[in-house]
PDB file of C-alpha atoms in Angstrom:
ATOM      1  CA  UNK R  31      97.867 130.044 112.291  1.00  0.00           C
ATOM      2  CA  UNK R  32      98.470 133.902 111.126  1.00  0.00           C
ATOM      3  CA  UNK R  33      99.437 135.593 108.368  1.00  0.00           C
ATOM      4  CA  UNK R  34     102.496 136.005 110.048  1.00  0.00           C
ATOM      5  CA  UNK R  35     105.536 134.285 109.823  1.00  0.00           C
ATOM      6  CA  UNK R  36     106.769 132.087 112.721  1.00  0.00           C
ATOM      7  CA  UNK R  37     109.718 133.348 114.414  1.00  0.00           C
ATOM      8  CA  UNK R  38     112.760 131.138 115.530  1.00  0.00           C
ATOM      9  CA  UNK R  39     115.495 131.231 117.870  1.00  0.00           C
ATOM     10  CA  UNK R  40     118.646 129.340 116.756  1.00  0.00           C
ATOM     11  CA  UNK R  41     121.114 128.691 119.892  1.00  0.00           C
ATOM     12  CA  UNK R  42     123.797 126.966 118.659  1.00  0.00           C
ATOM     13  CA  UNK R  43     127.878 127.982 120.331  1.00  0.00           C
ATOM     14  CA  UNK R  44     129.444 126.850 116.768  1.00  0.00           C
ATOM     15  CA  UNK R  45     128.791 130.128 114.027  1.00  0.00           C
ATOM     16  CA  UNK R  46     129.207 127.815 111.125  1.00  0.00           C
ATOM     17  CA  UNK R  47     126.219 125.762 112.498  1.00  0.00           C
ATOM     18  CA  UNK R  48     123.860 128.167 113.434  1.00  0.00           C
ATOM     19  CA  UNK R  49     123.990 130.289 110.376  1.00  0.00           C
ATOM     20  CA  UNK R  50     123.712 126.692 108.307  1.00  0.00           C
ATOM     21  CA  UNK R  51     120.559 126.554 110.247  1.00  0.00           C
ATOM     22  CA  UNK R  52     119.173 129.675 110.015  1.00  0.00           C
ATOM     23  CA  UNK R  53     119.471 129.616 106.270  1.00  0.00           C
ATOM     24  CA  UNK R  54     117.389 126.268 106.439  1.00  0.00           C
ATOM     25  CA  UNK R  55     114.954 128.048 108.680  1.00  0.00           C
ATOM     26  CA  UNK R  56     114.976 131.002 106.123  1.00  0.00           C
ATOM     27  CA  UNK R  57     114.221 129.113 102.928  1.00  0.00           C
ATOM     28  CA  UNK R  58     111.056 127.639 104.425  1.00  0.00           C
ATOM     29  CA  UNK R  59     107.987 129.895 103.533  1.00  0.00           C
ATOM     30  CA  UNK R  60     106.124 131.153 106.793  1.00  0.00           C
ATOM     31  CA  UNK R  61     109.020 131.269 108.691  1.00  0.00           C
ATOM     32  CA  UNK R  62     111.553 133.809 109.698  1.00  0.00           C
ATOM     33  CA  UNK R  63     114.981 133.947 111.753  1.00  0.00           C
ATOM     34  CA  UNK R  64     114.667 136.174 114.634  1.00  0.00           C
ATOM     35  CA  UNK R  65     118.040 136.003 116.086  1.00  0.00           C
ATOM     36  CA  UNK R  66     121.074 133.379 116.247  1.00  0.00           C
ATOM     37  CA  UNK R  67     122.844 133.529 119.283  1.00  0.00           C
ATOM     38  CA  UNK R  68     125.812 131.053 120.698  1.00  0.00           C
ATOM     39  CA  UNK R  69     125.082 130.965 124.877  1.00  0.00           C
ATOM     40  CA  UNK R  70     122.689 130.070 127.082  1.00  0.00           C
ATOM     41  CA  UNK R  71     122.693 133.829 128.646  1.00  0.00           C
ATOM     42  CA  UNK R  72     122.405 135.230 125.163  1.00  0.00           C
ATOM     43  CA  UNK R  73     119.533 133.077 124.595  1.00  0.00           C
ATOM     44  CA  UNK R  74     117.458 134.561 127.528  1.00  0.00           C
ATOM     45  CA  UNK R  75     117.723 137.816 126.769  1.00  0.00           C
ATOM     46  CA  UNK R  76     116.795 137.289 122.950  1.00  0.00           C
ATOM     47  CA  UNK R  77     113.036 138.812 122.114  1.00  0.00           C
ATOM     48  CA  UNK R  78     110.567 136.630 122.026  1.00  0.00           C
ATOM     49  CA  UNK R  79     110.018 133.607 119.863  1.00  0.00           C
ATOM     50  CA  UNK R  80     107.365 131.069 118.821  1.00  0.00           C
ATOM     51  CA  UNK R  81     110.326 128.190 118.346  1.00  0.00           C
ATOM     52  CA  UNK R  82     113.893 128.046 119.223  1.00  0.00           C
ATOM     53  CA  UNK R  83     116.162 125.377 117.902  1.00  0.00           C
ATOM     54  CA  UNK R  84     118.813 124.309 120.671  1.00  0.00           C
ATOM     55  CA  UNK R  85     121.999 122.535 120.899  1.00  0.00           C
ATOM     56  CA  UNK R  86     122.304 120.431 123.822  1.00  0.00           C
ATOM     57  CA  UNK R  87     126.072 121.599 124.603  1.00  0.00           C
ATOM     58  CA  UNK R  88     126.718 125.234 124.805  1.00  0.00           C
ATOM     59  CA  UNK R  89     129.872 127.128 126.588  1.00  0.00           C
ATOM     60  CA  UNK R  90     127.674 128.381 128.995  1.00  0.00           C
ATOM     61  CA  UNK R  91     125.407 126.048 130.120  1.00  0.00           C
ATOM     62  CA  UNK R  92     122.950 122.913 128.844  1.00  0.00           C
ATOM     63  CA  UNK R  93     120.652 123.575 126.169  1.00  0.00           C
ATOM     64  CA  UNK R  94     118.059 121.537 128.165  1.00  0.00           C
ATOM     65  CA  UNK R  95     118.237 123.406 130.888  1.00  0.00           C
ATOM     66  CA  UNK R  96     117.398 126.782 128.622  1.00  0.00           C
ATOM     67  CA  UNK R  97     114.638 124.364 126.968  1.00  0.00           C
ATOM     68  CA  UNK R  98     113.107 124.190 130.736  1.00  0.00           C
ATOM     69  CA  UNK R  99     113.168 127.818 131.171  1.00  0.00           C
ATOM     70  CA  UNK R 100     112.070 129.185 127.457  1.00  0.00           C
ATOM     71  CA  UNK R 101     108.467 130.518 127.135  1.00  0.00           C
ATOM     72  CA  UNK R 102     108.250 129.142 123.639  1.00  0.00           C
ATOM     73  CA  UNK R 103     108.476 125.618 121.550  1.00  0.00           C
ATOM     74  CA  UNK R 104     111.519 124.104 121.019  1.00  0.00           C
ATOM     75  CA  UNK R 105     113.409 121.277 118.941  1.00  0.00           C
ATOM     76  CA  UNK R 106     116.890 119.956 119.674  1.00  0.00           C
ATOM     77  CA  UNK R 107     119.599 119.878 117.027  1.00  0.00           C
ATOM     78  CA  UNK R 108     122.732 118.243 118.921  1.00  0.00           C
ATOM     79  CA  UNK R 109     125.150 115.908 117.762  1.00  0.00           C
ATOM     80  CA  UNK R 110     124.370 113.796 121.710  1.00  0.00           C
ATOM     81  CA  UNK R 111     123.262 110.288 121.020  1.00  0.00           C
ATOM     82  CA  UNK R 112     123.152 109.316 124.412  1.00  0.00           C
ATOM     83  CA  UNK R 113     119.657 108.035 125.367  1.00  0.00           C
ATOM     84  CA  UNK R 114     119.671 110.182 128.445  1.00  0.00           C
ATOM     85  CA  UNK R 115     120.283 113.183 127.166  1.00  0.00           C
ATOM     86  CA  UNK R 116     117.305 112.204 124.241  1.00  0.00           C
ATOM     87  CA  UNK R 117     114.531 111.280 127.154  1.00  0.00           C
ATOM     88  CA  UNK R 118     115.975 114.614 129.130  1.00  0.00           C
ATOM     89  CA  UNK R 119     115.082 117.117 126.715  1.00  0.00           C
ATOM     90  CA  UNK R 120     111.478 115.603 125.291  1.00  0.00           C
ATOM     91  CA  UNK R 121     111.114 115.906 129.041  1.00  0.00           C
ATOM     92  CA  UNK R 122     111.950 119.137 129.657  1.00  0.00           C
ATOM     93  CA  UNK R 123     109.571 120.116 126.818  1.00  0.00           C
ATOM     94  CA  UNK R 124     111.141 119.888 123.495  1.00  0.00           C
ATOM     95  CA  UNK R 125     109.206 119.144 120.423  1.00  0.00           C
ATOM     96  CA  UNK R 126     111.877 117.161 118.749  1.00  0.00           C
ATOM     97  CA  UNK R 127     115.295 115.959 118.388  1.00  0.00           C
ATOM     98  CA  UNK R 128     117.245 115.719 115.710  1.00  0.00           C
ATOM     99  CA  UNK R 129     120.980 114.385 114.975  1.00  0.00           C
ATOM    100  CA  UNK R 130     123.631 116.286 113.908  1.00  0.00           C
ATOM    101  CA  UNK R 131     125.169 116.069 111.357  1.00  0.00           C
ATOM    102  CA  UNK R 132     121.960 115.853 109.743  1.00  0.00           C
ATOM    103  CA  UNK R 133     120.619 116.587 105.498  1.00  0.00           C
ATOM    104  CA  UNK R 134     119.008 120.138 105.460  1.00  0.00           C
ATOM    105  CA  UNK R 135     115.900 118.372 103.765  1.00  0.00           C
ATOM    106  CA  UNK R 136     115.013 117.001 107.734  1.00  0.00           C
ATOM    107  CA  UNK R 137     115.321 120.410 109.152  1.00  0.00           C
ATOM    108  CA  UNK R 138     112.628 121.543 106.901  1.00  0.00           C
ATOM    109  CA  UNK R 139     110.448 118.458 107.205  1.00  0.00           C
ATOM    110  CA  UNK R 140     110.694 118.762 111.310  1.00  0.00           C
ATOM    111  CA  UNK R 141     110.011 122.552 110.784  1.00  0.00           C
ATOM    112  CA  UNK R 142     106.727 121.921 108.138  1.00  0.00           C
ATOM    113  CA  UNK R 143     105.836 119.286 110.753  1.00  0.00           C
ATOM    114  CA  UNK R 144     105.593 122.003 113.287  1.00  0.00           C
ATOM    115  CA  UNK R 145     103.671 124.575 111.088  1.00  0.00           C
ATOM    116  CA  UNK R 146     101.158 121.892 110.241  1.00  0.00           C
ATOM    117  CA  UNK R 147     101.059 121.000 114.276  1.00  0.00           C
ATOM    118  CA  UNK R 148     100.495 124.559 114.925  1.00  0.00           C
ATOM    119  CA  UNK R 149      97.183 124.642 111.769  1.00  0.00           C
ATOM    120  CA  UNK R 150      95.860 121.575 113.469  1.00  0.00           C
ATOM    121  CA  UNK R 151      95.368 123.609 117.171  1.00  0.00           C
ATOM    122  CA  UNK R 152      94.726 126.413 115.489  1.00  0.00           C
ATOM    123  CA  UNK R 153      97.480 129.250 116.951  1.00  0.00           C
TER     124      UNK R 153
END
């Protein structure tokens, strides 16, 4: 891994939500907010990241859908519990997935978890 932080996308329709994310996201050394955005349109034409944190239900569009289509890592943050939906987006290539409403303290263990994943194949 580089000196560098890692940059995240956080896609996520409620404001409230995303910015409690992005804090999360902010307070863990080596990594660094790139942009929050709240649609599946918005989140295509945001600059590229090495991990984007999606919700499964945005106003535009499914969050695994975008997960299919992104050019980066990604870990779902959505209140769905539905096994479906769980087995659809580790299959469309997330990382993760992680229930909302959920203690800040797992946010930052799932994002360590990736930092370490990334050390270990050496990106």
């Amino acid at each position: 891994m580089s000196d560098t932080d890692l940059t995240v996308l956080v896609v996520e329709d409620d404001f409230r939500v995303a910015n409690m994310h992005a804090g999360i996201v902010e307070a863990m050394p080596g990594f660094t907010v790139s942009a929050t955005v709240n649609t599946v349109a918005a989140a295509r034409k945001a600059s590229p990241v090495d991990l984007a944190l999606v919700d499964v239900y945005l106003p535009d569009g499914s969050g695994i859908d975008l997960i299919r289509d992104l050019r980066c890592d990604s870990i779902v943050l959505s209140a769905a519990t539905e096994a479906d939906t769980i087995r659809a987006a580790i299959a469309a290539g997330a990382l993760g997935y992680l229930v909302k409403p959920f203690a800040p303290t797992e946010l930052a263990a799932r994002l360590s978890g990736y930092a370490r994943y990334l050390s270990l194949i050496h990106i």
